[in-house]
């Protein structure tokens, strides 16, 4: 019995006899298929025949993709607003957050849950269309604040159950800086400065807890 099970399932190919091999060599070869057109061939043909449809071909090596000046994007305002818009957004969001901090101590810890919470959530829900929201950022903040009522008030002093997060103002500002700075601190080589600051905080916490 062969050691390889594949030898059982797949029989070996039968090699043609000498006479059969001579017959194969005497047959007329099949016509070769047409070569596949390549971009390089088109460029060479354009150079040879002066085809202007492909445009001029510059001399020298191709520019490095990381060193080539690509120019400004076609639409620079969709995701990256100008300085004036950023300042206006910061002022509007800052006013919303400061007002929220004033009202948090007065909010009931139980919030609005159950059937009333679901109804409020449905009222705040809206389909997202192609056009911007009518009312702009102010209307978006109003809806966010209204939807916030349909939840437990975990940031208030009356909530004494499990605390999922501190909701500290300083921590919120730190999150803002971290999000805008957008450094990849999951890999030390990619952001050694911020990673070191994170390690300093962890060392400080370890000392505070006696480790």
PDB file of C-alpha atoms in Angstrom:
ATOM      1  CA  UNK A   1       0.000   0.000   0.000  1.00  0.00           C
ATOM      2  CA  UNK A   2       1.406   3.438  -0.852  1.00  0.00           C
ATOM      3  CA  UNK A   3       2.250   5.718   2.047  1.00  0.00           C
ATOM      4  CA  UNK A   4       0.602   8.777   0.529  1.00  0.00           C
ATOM      5  CA  UNK A   5      -3.227   8.515   0.454  1.00  0.00           C
ATOM      6  CA  UNK A   6      -3.279  10.878  -2.522  1.00  0.00           C
ATOM      7  CA  UNK A   7      -1.683   8.137  -4.596  1.00  0.00           C
ATOM      8  CA  UNK A   8      -4.826   6.091  -4.049  1.00  0.00           C
ATOM      9  CA  UNK A   9      -7.311   8.833  -4.948  1.00  0.00           C
ATOM     10  CA  UNK A  10      -5.368  10.363  -7.831  1.00  0.00           C
ATOM     11  CA  UNK A  11      -3.814   7.919 -10.302  1.00  0.00           C
ATOM     12  CA  UNK A  12      -0.487   8.974 -11.852  1.00  0.00           C
ATOM     13  CA  UNK A  13      -0.554  10.563 -15.266  1.00  0.00           C
ATOM     14  CA  UNK A  14       0.117   8.186 -18.124  1.00  0.00           C
ATOM     15  CA  UNK A  15       3.075   9.283 -20.224  1.00  0.00           C
ATOM     16  CA  UNK A  16       2.649   8.965 -23.992  1.00  0.00           C
ATOM     17  CA  UNK A  17       4.580   6.311 -25.788  1.00  0.00           C
ATOM     18  CA  UNK A  18       7.380   7.247 -28.134  1.00  0.00           C
ATOM     19  CA  UNK A  19       5.185   6.908 -31.201  1.00  0.00           C
ATOM     20  CA  UNK A  20       2.449   9.037 -29.735  1.00  0.00           C
ATOM     21  CA  UNK A  21       4.984  11.735 -28.838  1.00  0.00           C
ATOM     22  CA  UNK A  22       6.191  11.840 -32.465  1.00  0.00           C
ATOM     23  CA  UNK A  23       2.596  12.250 -33.656  1.00  0.00           C
ATOM     24  CA  UNK A  24       2.095  15.162 -31.266  1.00  0.00           C
ATOM     25  CA  UNK A  25       5.216  16.921 -32.552  1.00  0.00           C
ATOM     26  CA  UNK A  26       4.100  16.514 -36.162  1.00  0.00           C
ATOM     27  CA  UNK A  27       0.755  18.270 -35.572  1.00  0.00           C
ATOM     28  CA  UNK A  28       0.385  21.845 -36.695  1.00  0.00           C
ATOM     29  CA  UNK A  29       0.730  24.288 -33.816  1.00  0.00           C
ATOM     30  CA  UNK A  30      -2.376  26.224 -32.779  1.00  0.00           C
ATOM     31  CA  UNK A  31      -2.453  29.860 -33.845  1.00  0.00           C
ATOM     32  CA  UNK A  32      -1.209  32.160 -31.116  1.00  0.00           C
ATOM     33  CA  UNK A  33      -3.757  34.442 -29.503  1.00  0.00           C
ATOM     34  CA  UNK A  34      -3.514  38.184 -30.010  1.00  0.00           C
ATOM     35  CA  UNK A  35      -1.259  39.885 -27.463  1.00  0.00           C
ATOM     36  CA  UNK A  36      -2.943  41.842 -24.688  1.00  0.00           C
ATOM     37  CA  UNK A  37      -2.682  45.589 -25.155  1.00  0.00           C
ATOM     38  CA  UNK A  38      -0.634  47.193 -22.404  1.00  0.00           C
ATOM     39  CA  UNK A  39      -0.476  50.803 -21.292  1.00  0.00           C
ATOM     40  CA  UNK A  40       3.290  50.761 -21.769  1.00  0.00           C
ATOM     41  CA  UNK A  41       2.820  49.712 -25.399  1.00  0.00           C
ATOM     42  CA  UNK A  42       0.323  52.526 -25.949  1.00  0.00           C
ATOM     43  CA  UNK A  43       2.773  55.065 -24.569  1.00  0.00           C
ATOM     44  CA  UNK A  44       5.568  53.775 -26.782  1.00  0.00           C
ATOM     45  CA  UNK A  45       3.275  53.856 -29.825  1.00  0.00           C
ATOM     46  CA  UNK A  46       2.249  57.410 -28.972  1.00  0.00           C
ATOM     47  CA  UNK A  47       5.887  58.453 -28.826  1.00  0.00           C
ATOM     48  CA  UNK A  48       6.619  56.783 -32.146  1.00  0.00           C
ATOM     49  CA  UNK A  49       3.600  58.181 -34.038  1.00  0.00           C
ATOM     50  CA  UNK A  50       3.192  61.499 -32.247  1.00  0.00           C
ATOM     51  CA  UNK A  51      -0.249  60.707 -30.793  1.00  0.00           C
ATOM     52  CA  UNK A  52      -1.205  63.855 -28.848  1.00  0.00           C
ATOM     53  CA  UNK A  53      -4.311  62.332 -27.245  1.00  0.00           C
ATOM     54  CA  UNK A  54      -2.209  60.826 -24.456  1.00  0.00           C
ATOM     55  CA  UNK A  55      -0.491  64.129 -23.699  1.00  0.00           C
ATOM     56  CA  UNK A  56       3.207  64.842 -23.390  1.00  0.00           C
ATOM     57  CA  UNK A  57       5.335  62.330 -21.546  1.00  0.00           C
ATOM     58  CA  UNK A  58       7.766  64.029 -19.140  1.00  0.00           C
ATOM     59  CA  UNK A  59      11.404  63.080 -19.022  1.00  0.00           C
ATOM     60  CA  UNK A  60      13.099  61.671 -15.948  1.00  0.00           C
ATOM     61  CA  UNK A  61      11.866  59.392 -13.176  1.00  0.00           C
ATOM     62  CA  UNK A  62       8.318  59.479 -11.856  1.00  0.00           C
ATOM     63  CA  UNK A  63       7.823  61.802  -8.838  1.00  0.00           C
ATOM     64  CA  UNK A  64       7.722  60.225  -5.400  1.00  0.00           C
ATOM     65  CA  UNK A  65       4.096  60.057  -4.147  1.00  0.00           C
ATOM     66  CA  UNK A  66       5.047  61.356  -0.680  1.00  0.00           C
ATOM     67  CA  UNK A  67       7.065  64.292  -2.028  1.00  0.00           C
ATOM     68  CA  UNK A  68       4.735  65.391  -4.809  1.00  0.00           C
ATOM     69  CA  UNK A  69       2.749  68.584  -4.266  1.00  0.00           C
ATOM     70  CA  UNK A  70      -0.860  67.596  -4.903  1.00  0.00           C
ATOM     71  CA  UNK A  71      -2.313  71.070  -4.439  1.00  0.00           C
ATOM     72  CA  UNK A  72      -5.331  72.044  -2.326  1.00  0.00           C
ATOM     73  CA  UNK A  73      -8.351  69.707  -2.242  1.00  0.00           C
ATOM     74  CA  UNK A  74     -11.289  70.530  -4.454  1.00  0.00           C
ATOM     75  CA  UNK A  75     -13.700  70.900  -1.497  1.00  0.00           C
ATOM     76  CA  UNK A  76     -11.822  72.019   1.603  1.00  0.00           C
ATOM     77  CA  UNK A  77     -14.872  73.166   3.579  1.00  0.00           C
ATOM     78  CA  UNK A  78     -16.865  69.952   3.906  1.00  0.00           C
ATOM     79  CA  UNK A  79     -14.842  68.300   6.676  1.00  0.00           C
ATOM     80  CA  UNK A  80     -12.351  71.056   7.555  1.00  0.00           C
ATOM     81  CA  UNK A  81     -14.166  74.362   8.255  1.00  0.00           C
ATOM     82  CA  UNK A  82     -12.322  77.653   8.205  1.00  0.00           C
ATOM     83  CA  UNK A  83     -11.015  79.410  11.314  1.00  0.00           C
ATOM     84  CA  UNK A  84     -14.079  81.621  11.708  1.00  0.00           C
ATOM     85  CA  UNK A  85     -16.468  78.675  11.551  1.00  0.00           C
ATOM     86  CA  UNK A  86     -14.365  76.711  14.041  1.00  0.00           C
ATOM     87  CA  UNK A  87     -14.396  79.605  16.494  1.00  0.00           C
ATOM     88  CA  UNK A  88     -18.168  79.997  16.152  1.00  0.00           C
ATOM     89  CA  UNK A  89     -18.713  76.287  16.716  1.00  0.00           C
ATOM     90  CA  UNK A  90     -16.448  76.306  19.770  1.00  0.00           C
ATOM     91  CA  UNK A  91     -18.336  79.236  21.274  1.00  0.00           C
ATOM     92  CA  UNK A  92     -21.737  77.665  20.645  1.00  0.00           C
ATOM     93  CA  UNK A  93     -20.778  74.224  21.943  1.00  0.00           C
ATOM     94  CA  UNK A  94     -18.997  75.774  24.930  1.00  0.00           C
ATOM     95  CA  UNK A  95     -22.122  77.719  25.891  1.00  0.00           C
ATOM     96  CA  UNK A  96     -24.173  74.524  25.600  1.00  0.00           C
ATOM     97  CA  UNK A  97     -21.782  72.586  27.856  1.00  0.00           C
ATOM     98  CA  UNK A  98     -21.579  75.328  30.491  1.00  0.00           C
ATOM     99  CA  UNK A  99     -25.366  75.575  30.645  1.00  0.00           C
ATOM    100  CA  UNK A 100     -25.553  71.794  30.948  1.00  0.00           C
ATOM    101  CA  UNK A 101     -23.208  71.875  33.935  1.00  0.00           C
ATOM    102  CA  UNK A 102     -25.513  74.378  35.650  1.00  0.00           C
ATOM    103  CA  UNK A 103     -28.601  72.200  35.246  1.00  0.00           C
ATOM    104  CA  UNK A 104     -27.070  68.787  36.024  1.00  0.00           C
ATOM    105  CA  UNK A 105     -27.438  69.112  39.836  1.00  0.00           C
ATOM    106  CA  UNK A 106     -31.138  69.888  39.390  1.00  0.00           C
ATOM    107  CA  UNK A 107     -31.894  66.935  37.138  1.00  0.00           C
ATOM    108  CA  UNK A 108     -33.557  63.867  38.700  1.00  0.00           C
ATOM    109  CA  UNK A 109     -31.259  60.866  38.839  1.00  0.00           C
ATOM    110  CA  UNK A 110     -33.950  58.546  37.477  1.00  0.00           C
ATOM    111  CA  UNK A 111     -34.222  60.574  34.274  1.00  0.00           C
ATOM    112  CA  UNK A 112     -36.953  59.754  31.787  1.00  0.00           C
ATOM    113  CA  UNK A 113     -37.127  56.033  31.056  1.00  0.00           C
ATOM    114  CA  UNK A 114     -39.693  53.407  30.143  1.00  0.00           C
ATOM    115  CA  UNK A 115     -42.522  54.312  27.789  1.00  0.00           C
ATOM    116  CA  UNK A 116     -41.973  58.042  28.326  1.00  0.00           C
ATOM    117  CA  UNK A 117     -38.282  57.683  27.501  1.00  0.00           C
ATOM    118  CA  UNK A 118     -39.041  55.773  24.304  1.00  0.00           C
ATOM    119  CA  UNK A 119     -41.579  58.408  23.286  1.00  0.00           C
ATOM    120  CA  UNK A 120     -39.059  61.177  23.882  1.00  0.00           C
ATOM    121  CA  UNK A 121     -36.441  59.269  21.906  1.00  0.00           C
ATOM    122  CA  UNK A 122     -38.838  58.960  18.972  1.00  0.00           C
ATOM    123  CA  UNK A 123     -39.528  62.689  19.111  1.00  0.00           C
ATOM    124  CA  UNK A 124     -35.820  63.466  18.929  1.00  0.00           C
ATOM    125  CA  UNK A 125     -35.203  61.045  16.070  1.00  0.00           C
ATOM    126  CA  UNK A 126     -35.011  62.466  12.576  1.00  0.00           C
ATOM    127  CA  UNK A 127     -33.955  61.052   9.202  1.00  0.00           C
ATOM    128  CA  UNK A 128     -30.600  62.269   7.940  1.00  0.00           C
ATOM    129  CA  UNK A 129     -30.965  63.723   4.467  1.00  0.00           C
ATOM    130  CA  UNK A 130     -28.603  65.024   1.841  1.00  0.00           C
ATOM    131  CA  UNK A 131     -29.053  68.672   2.847  1.00  0.00           C
ATOM    132  CA  UNK A 132     -27.776  70.156   6.128  1.00  0.00           C
ATOM    133  CA  UNK A 133     -30.061  70.211   9.134  1.00  0.00           C
ATOM    134  CA  UNK A 134     -32.328  73.235   9.189  1.00  0.00           C
ATOM    135  CA  UNK A 135     -31.207  75.437  12.054  1.00  0.00           C
ATOM    136  CA  UNK A 136     -27.589  74.331  11.866  1.00  0.00           C
ATOM    137  CA  UNK A 137     -25.521  73.543  14.922  1.00  0.00           C
ATOM    138  CA  UNK A 138     -27.966  75.249  17.282  1.00  0.00           C
ATOM    139  CA  UNK A 139     -30.769  72.896  16.275  1.00  0.00           C
ATOM    140  CA  UNK A 140     -28.440  69.894  16.523  1.00  0.00           C
ATOM    141  CA  UNK A 141     -27.455  70.881  20.078  1.00  0.00           C
ATOM    142  CA  UNK A 142     -31.096  71.379  21.016  1.00  0.00           C
ATOM    143  CA  UNK A 143     -31.939  67.860  19.888  1.00  0.00           C
ATOM    144  CA  UNK A 144     -28.911  66.403  21.664  1.00  0.00           C
ATOM    145  CA  UNK A 145     -29.938  68.121  24.891  1.00  0.00           C
ATOM    146  CA  UNK A 146     -33.530  66.953  24.550  1.00  0.00           C
ATOM    147  CA  UNK A 147     -32.460  63.378  23.856  1.00  0.00           C
ATOM    148  CA  UNK A 148     -30.197  63.534  26.918  1.00  0.00           C
ATOM    149  CA  UNK A 149     -33.285  63.721  29.120  1.00  0.00           C
ATOM    150  CA  UNK A 150     -34.258  60.196  28.017  1.00  0.00           C
ATOM    151  CA  UNK A 151     -31.605  58.562  30.205  1.00  0.00           C
ATOM    152  CA  UNK A 152     -30.357  58.113  33.745  1.00  0.00           C
ATOM    153  CA  UNK A 153     -28.603  61.219  35.060  1.00  0.00           C
ATOM    154  CA  UNK A 154     -25.290  59.471  35.669  1.00  0.00           C
ATOM    155  CA  UNK A 155     -23.336  62.748  35.865  1.00  0.00           C
ATOM    156  CA  UNK A 156     -25.443  64.238  38.671  1.00  0.00           C
ATOM    157  CA  UNK A 157     -24.868  64.025  42.436  1.00  0.00           C
ATOM    158  CA  UNK A 158     -28.067  62.044  43.013  1.00  0.00           C
ATOM    159  CA  UNK A 159     -26.938  59.017  41.026  1.00  0.00           C
ATOM    160  CA  UNK A 160     -25.456  56.578  43.552  1.00  0.00           C
ATOM    161  CA  UNK A 161     -25.485  53.347  41.545  1.00  0.00           C
ATOM    162  CA  UNK A 162     -22.679  51.960  39.396  1.00  0.00           C
ATOM    163  CA  UNK A 163     -20.737  54.879  37.911  1.00  0.00           C
ATOM    164  CA  UNK A 164     -19.854  54.248  34.234  1.00  0.00           C
ATOM    165  CA  UNK A 165     -17.927  57.507  33.925  1.00  0.00           C
ATOM    166  CA  UNK A 166     -17.004  60.547  35.962  1.00  0.00           C
ATOM    167  CA  UNK A 167     -18.192  63.202  33.541  1.00  0.00           C
ATOM    168  CA  UNK A 168     -15.457  65.531  34.803  1.00  0.00           C
ATOM    169  CA  UNK A 169     -15.154  68.841  32.975  1.00  0.00           C
ATOM    170  CA  UNK A 170     -11.347  68.690  32.904  1.00  0.00           C
ATOM    171  CA  UNK A 171     -11.503  65.166  31.466  1.00  0.00           C
ATOM    172  CA  UNK A 172     -13.917  66.390  28.798  1.00  0.00           C
ATOM    173  CA  UNK A 173     -11.481  69.117  27.771  1.00  0.00           C
ATOM    174  CA  UNK A 174      -8.682  66.545  27.683  1.00  0.00           C
ATOM    175  CA  UNK A 175     -10.794  64.349  25.405  1.00  0.00           C
ATOM    176  CA  UNK A 176     -11.329  67.321  23.103  1.00  0.00           C
ATOM    177  CA  UNK A 177      -7.598  67.957  22.839  1.00  0.00           C
ATOM    178  CA  UNK A 178      -6.881  64.257  22.298  1.00  0.00           C
ATOM    179  CA  UNK A 179      -9.534  63.952  19.598  1.00  0.00           C
ATOM    180  CA  UNK A 180      -8.413  67.038  17.690  1.00  0.00           C
ATOM    181  CA  UNK A 181      -4.712  66.174  18.073  1.00  0.00           C
ATOM    182  CA  UNK A 182      -5.525  62.669  16.828  1.00  0.00           C
ATOM    183  CA  UNK A 183      -2.264  60.965  17.786  1.00  0.00           C
ATOM    184  CA  UNK A 184      -2.001  57.172  17.605  1.00  0.00           C
ATOM    185  CA  UNK A 185      -0.954  56.392  21.173  1.00  0.00           C
ATOM    186  CA  UNK A 186      -1.557  52.668  20.787  1.00  0.00           C
ATOM    187  CA  UNK A 187       1.935  52.370  19.294  1.00  0.00           C
ATOM    188  CA  UNK A 188       4.801  54.022  21.172  1.00  0.00           C
ATOM    189  CA  UNK A 189       6.942  54.634  18.091  1.00  0.00           C
ATOM    190  CA  UNK A 190       4.113  56.532  16.387  1.00  0.00           C
ATOM    191  CA  UNK A 191       3.637  59.063  19.220  1.00  0.00           C
ATOM    192  CA  UNK A 192       6.414  58.762  21.848  1.00  0.00           C
ATOM    193  CA  UNK A 193       5.575  62.140  23.401  1.00  0.00           C
ATOM    194  CA  UNK A 194       1.941  61.457  24.231  1.00  0.00           C
ATOM    195  CA  UNK A 195       2.681  57.856  25.138  1.00  0.00           C
ATOM    196  CA  UNK A 196       5.218  59.088  27.697  1.00  0.00           C
ATOM    197  CA  UNK A 197       2.648  61.471  29.203  1.00  0.00           C
ATOM    198  CA  UNK A 198       0.198  58.583  29.440  1.00  0.00           C
ATOM    199  CA  UNK A 199       2.815  56.440  31.178  1.00  0.00           C
ATOM    200  CA  UNK A 200       3.520  59.279  33.633  1.00  0.00           C
ATOM    201  CA  UNK A 201      -0.156  59.380  34.594  1.00  0.00           C
ATOM    202  CA  UNK A 202      -0.251  55.604  35.045  1.00  0.00           C
ATOM    203  CA  UNK A 203       2.875  55.721  37.224  1.00  0.00           C
ATOM    204  CA  UNK A 204       1.324  58.471  39.336  1.00  0.00           C
ATOM    205  CA  UNK A 205      -1.896  56.480  39.788  1.00  0.00           C
ATOM    206  CA  UNK A 206       0.100  53.399  40.771  1.00  0.00           C
ATOM    207  CA  UNK A 207       1.957  55.396  43.428  1.00  0.00           C
ATOM    208  CA  UNK A 208      -1.273  56.893  44.761  1.00  0.00           C
ATOM    209  CA  UNK A 209      -2.745  53.415  45.205  1.00  0.00           C
ATOM    210  CA  UNK A 210       0.430  52.047  46.814  1.00  0.00           C
ATOM    211  CA  UNK A 211       1.873  50.009  43.940  1.00  0.00           C
TER     212      UNK A 211
END
